[in-house]
CSV table of C-alpha atoms in Angstrom, one decimal:
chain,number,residue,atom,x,y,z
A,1,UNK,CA,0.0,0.0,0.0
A,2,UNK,CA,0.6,4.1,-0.4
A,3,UNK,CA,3.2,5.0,2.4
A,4,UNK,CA,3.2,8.3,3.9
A,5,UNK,CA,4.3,11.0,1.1
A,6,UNK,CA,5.2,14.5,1.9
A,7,UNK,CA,5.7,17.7,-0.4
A,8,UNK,CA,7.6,19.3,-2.1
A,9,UNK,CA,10.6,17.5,-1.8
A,10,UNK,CA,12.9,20.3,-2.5
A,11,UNK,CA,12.2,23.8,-1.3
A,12,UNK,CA,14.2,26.6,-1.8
A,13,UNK,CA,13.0,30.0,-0.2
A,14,UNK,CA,14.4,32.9,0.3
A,15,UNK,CA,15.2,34.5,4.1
A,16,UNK,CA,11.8,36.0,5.4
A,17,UNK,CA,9.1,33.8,2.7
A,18,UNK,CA,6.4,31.8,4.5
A,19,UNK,CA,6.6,28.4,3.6
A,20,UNK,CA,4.1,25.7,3.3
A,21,UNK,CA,4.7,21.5,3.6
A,22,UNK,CA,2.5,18.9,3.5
A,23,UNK,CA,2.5,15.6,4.8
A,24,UNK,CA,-0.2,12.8,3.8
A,25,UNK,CA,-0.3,10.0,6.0
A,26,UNK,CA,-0.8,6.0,5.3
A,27,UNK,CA,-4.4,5.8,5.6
A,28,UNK,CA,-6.1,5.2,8.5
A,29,UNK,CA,-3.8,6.0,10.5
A,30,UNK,CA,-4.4,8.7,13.2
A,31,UNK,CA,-1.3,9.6,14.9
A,32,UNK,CA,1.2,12.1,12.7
A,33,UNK,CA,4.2,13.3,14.0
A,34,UNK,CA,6.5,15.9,12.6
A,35,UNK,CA,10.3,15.4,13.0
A,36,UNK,CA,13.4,18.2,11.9
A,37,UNK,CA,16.9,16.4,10.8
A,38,UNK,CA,19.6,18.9,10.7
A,39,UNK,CA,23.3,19.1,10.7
A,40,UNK,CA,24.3,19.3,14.1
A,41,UNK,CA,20.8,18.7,15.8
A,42,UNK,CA,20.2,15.6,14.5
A,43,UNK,CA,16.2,14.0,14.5
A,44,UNK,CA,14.3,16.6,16.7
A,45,UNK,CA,10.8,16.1,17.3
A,46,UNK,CA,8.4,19.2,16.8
A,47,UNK,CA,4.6,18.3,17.3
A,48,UNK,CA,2.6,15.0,17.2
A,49,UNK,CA,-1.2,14.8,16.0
A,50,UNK,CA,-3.8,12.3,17.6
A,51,UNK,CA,-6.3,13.2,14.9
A,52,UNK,CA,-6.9,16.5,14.5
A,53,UNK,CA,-5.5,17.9,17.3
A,54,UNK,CA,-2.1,18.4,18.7
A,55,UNK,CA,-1.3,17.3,22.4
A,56,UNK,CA,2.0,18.0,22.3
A,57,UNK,CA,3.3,21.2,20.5
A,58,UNK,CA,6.6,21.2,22.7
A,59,UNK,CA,9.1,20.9,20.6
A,60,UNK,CA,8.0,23.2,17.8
A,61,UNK,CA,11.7,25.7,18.0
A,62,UNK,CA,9.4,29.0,17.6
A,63,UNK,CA,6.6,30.8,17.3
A,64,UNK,CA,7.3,30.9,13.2
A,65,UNK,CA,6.4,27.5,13.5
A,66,UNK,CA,2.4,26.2,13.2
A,67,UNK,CA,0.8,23.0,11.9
A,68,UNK,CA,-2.7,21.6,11.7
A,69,UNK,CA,-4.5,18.3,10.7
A,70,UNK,CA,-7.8,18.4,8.7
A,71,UNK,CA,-10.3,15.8,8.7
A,72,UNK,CA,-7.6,13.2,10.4
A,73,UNK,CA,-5.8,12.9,7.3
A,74,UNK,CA,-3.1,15.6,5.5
A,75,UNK,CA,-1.2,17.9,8.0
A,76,UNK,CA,0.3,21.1,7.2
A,77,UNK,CA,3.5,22.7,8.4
A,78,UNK,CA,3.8,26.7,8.0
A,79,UNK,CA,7.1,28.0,8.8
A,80,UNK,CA,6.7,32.0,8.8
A,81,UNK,CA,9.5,34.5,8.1
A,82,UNK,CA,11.5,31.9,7.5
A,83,UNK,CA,15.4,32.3,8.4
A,84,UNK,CA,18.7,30.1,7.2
A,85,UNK,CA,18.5,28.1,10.5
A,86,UNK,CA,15.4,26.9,9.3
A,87,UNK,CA,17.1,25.0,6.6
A,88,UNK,CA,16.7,21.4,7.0
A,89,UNK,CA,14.7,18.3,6.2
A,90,UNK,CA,11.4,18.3,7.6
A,91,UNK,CA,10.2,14.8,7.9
A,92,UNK,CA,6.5,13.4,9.0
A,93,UNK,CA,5.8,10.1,10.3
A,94,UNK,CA,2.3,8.6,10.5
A,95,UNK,CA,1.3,6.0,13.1
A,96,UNK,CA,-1.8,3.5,13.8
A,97,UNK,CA,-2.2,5.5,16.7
A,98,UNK,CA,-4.2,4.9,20.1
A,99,UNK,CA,-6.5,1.8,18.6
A,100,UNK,CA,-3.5,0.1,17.0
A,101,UNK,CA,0.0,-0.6,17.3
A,102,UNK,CA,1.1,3.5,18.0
A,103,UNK,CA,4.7,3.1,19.0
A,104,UNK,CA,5.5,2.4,15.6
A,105,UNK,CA,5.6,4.9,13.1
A,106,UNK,CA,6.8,4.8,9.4
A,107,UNK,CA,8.4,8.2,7.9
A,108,UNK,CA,7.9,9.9,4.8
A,109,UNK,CA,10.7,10.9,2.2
A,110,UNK,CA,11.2,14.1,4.0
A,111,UNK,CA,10.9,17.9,2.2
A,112,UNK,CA,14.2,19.1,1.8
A,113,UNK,CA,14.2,22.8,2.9
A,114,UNK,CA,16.8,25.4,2.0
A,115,UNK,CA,16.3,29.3,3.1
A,116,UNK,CA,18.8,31.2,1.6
B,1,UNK,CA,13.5,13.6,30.0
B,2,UNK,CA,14.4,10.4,27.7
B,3,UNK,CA,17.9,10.6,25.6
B,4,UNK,CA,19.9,8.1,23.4
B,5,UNK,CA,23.6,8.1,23.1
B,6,UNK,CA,25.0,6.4,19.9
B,7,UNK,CA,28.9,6.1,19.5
B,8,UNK,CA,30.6,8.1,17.8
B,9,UNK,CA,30.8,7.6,14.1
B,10,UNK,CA,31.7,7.4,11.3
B,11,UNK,CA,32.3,3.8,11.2
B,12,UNK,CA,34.3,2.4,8.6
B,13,UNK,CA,34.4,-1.8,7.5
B,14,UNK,CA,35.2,-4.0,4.8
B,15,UNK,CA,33.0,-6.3,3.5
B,16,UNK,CA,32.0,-9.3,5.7
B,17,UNK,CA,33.2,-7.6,8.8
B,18,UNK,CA,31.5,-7.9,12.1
B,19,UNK,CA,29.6,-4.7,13.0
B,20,UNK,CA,28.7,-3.4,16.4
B,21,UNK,CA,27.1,-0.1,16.7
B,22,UNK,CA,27.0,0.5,20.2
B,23,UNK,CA,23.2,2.5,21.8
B,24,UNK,CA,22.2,3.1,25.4
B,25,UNK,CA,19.2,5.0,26.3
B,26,UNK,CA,18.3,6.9,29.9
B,27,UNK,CA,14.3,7.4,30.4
B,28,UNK,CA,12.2,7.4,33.4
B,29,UNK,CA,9.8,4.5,32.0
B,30,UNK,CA,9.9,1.4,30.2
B,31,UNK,CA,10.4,2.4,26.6
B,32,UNK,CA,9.7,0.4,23.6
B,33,UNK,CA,13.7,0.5,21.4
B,34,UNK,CA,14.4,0.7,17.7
B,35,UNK,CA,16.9,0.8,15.4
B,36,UNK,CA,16.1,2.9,11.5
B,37,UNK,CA,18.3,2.8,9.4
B,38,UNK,CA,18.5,5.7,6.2
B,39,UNK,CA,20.2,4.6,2.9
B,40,UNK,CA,21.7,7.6,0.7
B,41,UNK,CA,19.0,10.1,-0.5
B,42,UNK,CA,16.2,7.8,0.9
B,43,UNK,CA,14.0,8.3,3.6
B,44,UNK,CA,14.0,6.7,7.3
B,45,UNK,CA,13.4,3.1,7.6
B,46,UNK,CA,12.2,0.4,10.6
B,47,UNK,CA,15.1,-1.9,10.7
B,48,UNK,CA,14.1,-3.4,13.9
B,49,UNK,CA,12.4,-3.2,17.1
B,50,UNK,CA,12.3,-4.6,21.0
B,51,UNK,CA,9.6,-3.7,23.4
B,52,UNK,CA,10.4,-5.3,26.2
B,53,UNK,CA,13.5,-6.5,28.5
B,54,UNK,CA,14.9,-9.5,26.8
B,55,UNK,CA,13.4,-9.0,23.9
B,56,UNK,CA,15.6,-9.4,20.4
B,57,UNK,CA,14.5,-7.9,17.3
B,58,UNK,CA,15.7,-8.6,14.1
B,59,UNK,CA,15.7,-8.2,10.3
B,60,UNK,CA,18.0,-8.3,7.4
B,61,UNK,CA,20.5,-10.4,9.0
B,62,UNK,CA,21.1,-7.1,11.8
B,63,UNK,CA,20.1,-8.2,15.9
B,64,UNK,CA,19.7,-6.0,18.3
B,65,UNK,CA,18.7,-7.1,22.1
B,66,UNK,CA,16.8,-4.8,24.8
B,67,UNK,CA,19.1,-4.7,28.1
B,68,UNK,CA,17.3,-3.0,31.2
B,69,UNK,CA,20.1,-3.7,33.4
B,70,UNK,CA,22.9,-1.7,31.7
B,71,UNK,CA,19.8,0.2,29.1
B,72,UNK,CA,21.5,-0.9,26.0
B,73,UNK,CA,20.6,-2.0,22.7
B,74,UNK,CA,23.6,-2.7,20.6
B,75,UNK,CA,23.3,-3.1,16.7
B,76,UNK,CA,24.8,-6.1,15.5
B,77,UNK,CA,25.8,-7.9,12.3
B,78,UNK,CA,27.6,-10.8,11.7
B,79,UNK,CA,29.0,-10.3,7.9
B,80,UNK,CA,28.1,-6.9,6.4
B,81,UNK,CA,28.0,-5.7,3.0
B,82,UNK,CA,28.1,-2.7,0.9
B,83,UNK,CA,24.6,-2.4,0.0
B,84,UNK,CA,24.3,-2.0,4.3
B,85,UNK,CA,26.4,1.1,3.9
B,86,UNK,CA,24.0,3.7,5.3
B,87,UNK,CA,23.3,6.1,8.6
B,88,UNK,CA,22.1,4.2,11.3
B,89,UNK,CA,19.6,5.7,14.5
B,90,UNK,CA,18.9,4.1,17.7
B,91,UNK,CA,15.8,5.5,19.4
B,92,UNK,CA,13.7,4.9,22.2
B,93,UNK,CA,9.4,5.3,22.2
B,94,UNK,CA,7.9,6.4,25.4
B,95,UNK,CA,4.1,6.1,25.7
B,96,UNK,CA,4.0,8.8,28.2
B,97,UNK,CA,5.1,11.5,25.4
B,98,UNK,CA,4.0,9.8,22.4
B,99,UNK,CA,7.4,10.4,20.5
B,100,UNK,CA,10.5,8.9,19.4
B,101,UNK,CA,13.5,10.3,21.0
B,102,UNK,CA,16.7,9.8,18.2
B,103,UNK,CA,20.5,9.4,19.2
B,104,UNK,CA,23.0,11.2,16.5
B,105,UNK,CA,22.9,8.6,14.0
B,106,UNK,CA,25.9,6.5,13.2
B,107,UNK,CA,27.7,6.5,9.6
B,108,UNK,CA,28.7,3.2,8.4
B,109,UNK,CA,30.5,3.0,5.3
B,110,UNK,CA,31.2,-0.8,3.9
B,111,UNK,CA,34.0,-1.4,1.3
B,112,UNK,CA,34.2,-4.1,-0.7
């Protein structure tokens, strides 16, 4: 089946853009999670989904950062005013969450973001 | 707060070499461990998983076993090869905050 798919997989913005990436989840699966792999920070988590809403937003690194989930399905991640620290790949993961096996969560390709 | 420490990388074998990639894990629970592996310009996958003491996961010929008394869970091969060349990341799964916490990542890099 369809794994999770995420877009674009290249972005290249420009210091101070808003910036827009989307993450579609294997279906049926209600838990999404949004991960950050960077040189130097490694895999940091930034928010998790259970359905629509967002239990835990503690990682998200500012207050640039904002995501939703519509209809339990595709997620959103805005990064506003972007800046070069920003640069990174942003990569979702998708879960069956609370009714199924939840630990175990299965990652997109990743959107590869440069701010320049 | 939960944390994996990986040693340090890059590592660096010919083929059919033993590898050990080394993980231990502090967190206030009882985690669920895995090991993903991420193979050049491709995305993160489940190589294998342990969720509870004792347990040994496995796939692809790698073995990894879940040690509570010294909170370990070492990455093992018996003969590598090239095609295993890749970065490798230990993590740990806590219910309590529904996330995977990553260590660094390890490098391997298999010559023939």
């Amino acid at each position: 089946g369809a794994g999770v798919s995420q877009s674009p997989s290249n972005k290249v913005t420009e210091k101070g853009k808003d910036v827009e990436l989307r993450c579609d989840p294997i279906s049926g699966h209600t838990a999404l999670y949004w991960y950050r792999q960077s040189l130097g920070q490694g895999l940091e988590f930034l928010i998790y989904f259970q359905g629509n809403s967002a239990p835990d937003k503690s990682g998200l690194p500012s207050d640039r950062f904002s995501a939703e989930r519509t209809g339990g399905s595709v997620s959103t991640l805005t990064i506003q005013r972007t800046q070069q620290e920003d640069s990174a790949v942003y990569l979702c993961a998708s879960s069956p969450g609370v009714s199924g096996n939840q630990e175990t969560q299965y990652f997109g390709p990743g959107t590869r973001l440069l701010v320049l | 707060g939960n944390s994996v420490t990986q040693m340090e990388g890059p590592v660096t074998l010919s083929e059919e070499a033993f590898l050990t990639i080394n993980c231990t894990y502090t967190a206030t629970g009882y985690p669920s461990l895995f090991w993903y592996v991420q193979y050049p310009g491709e995305g993160l996958q489940l190589l294998l998983k342990a969720t509870k003491a004792d347990d040994k996961g496995s796939n692809k010929g790698f073995e990894a076993t879940y040690r509570k008394e010294t909170t370990s869970f070492h990455l093992e091969k018996g003969s590598v090869q090239v095609s295993d060349s890749a970065v490798y990341f230990c993590a740990l799964y806590d219910s309590s905050y529904g996330k995977l916490t990553f260590g660094q990542g390890t490098i391997l890099t298999v010559h023939p």
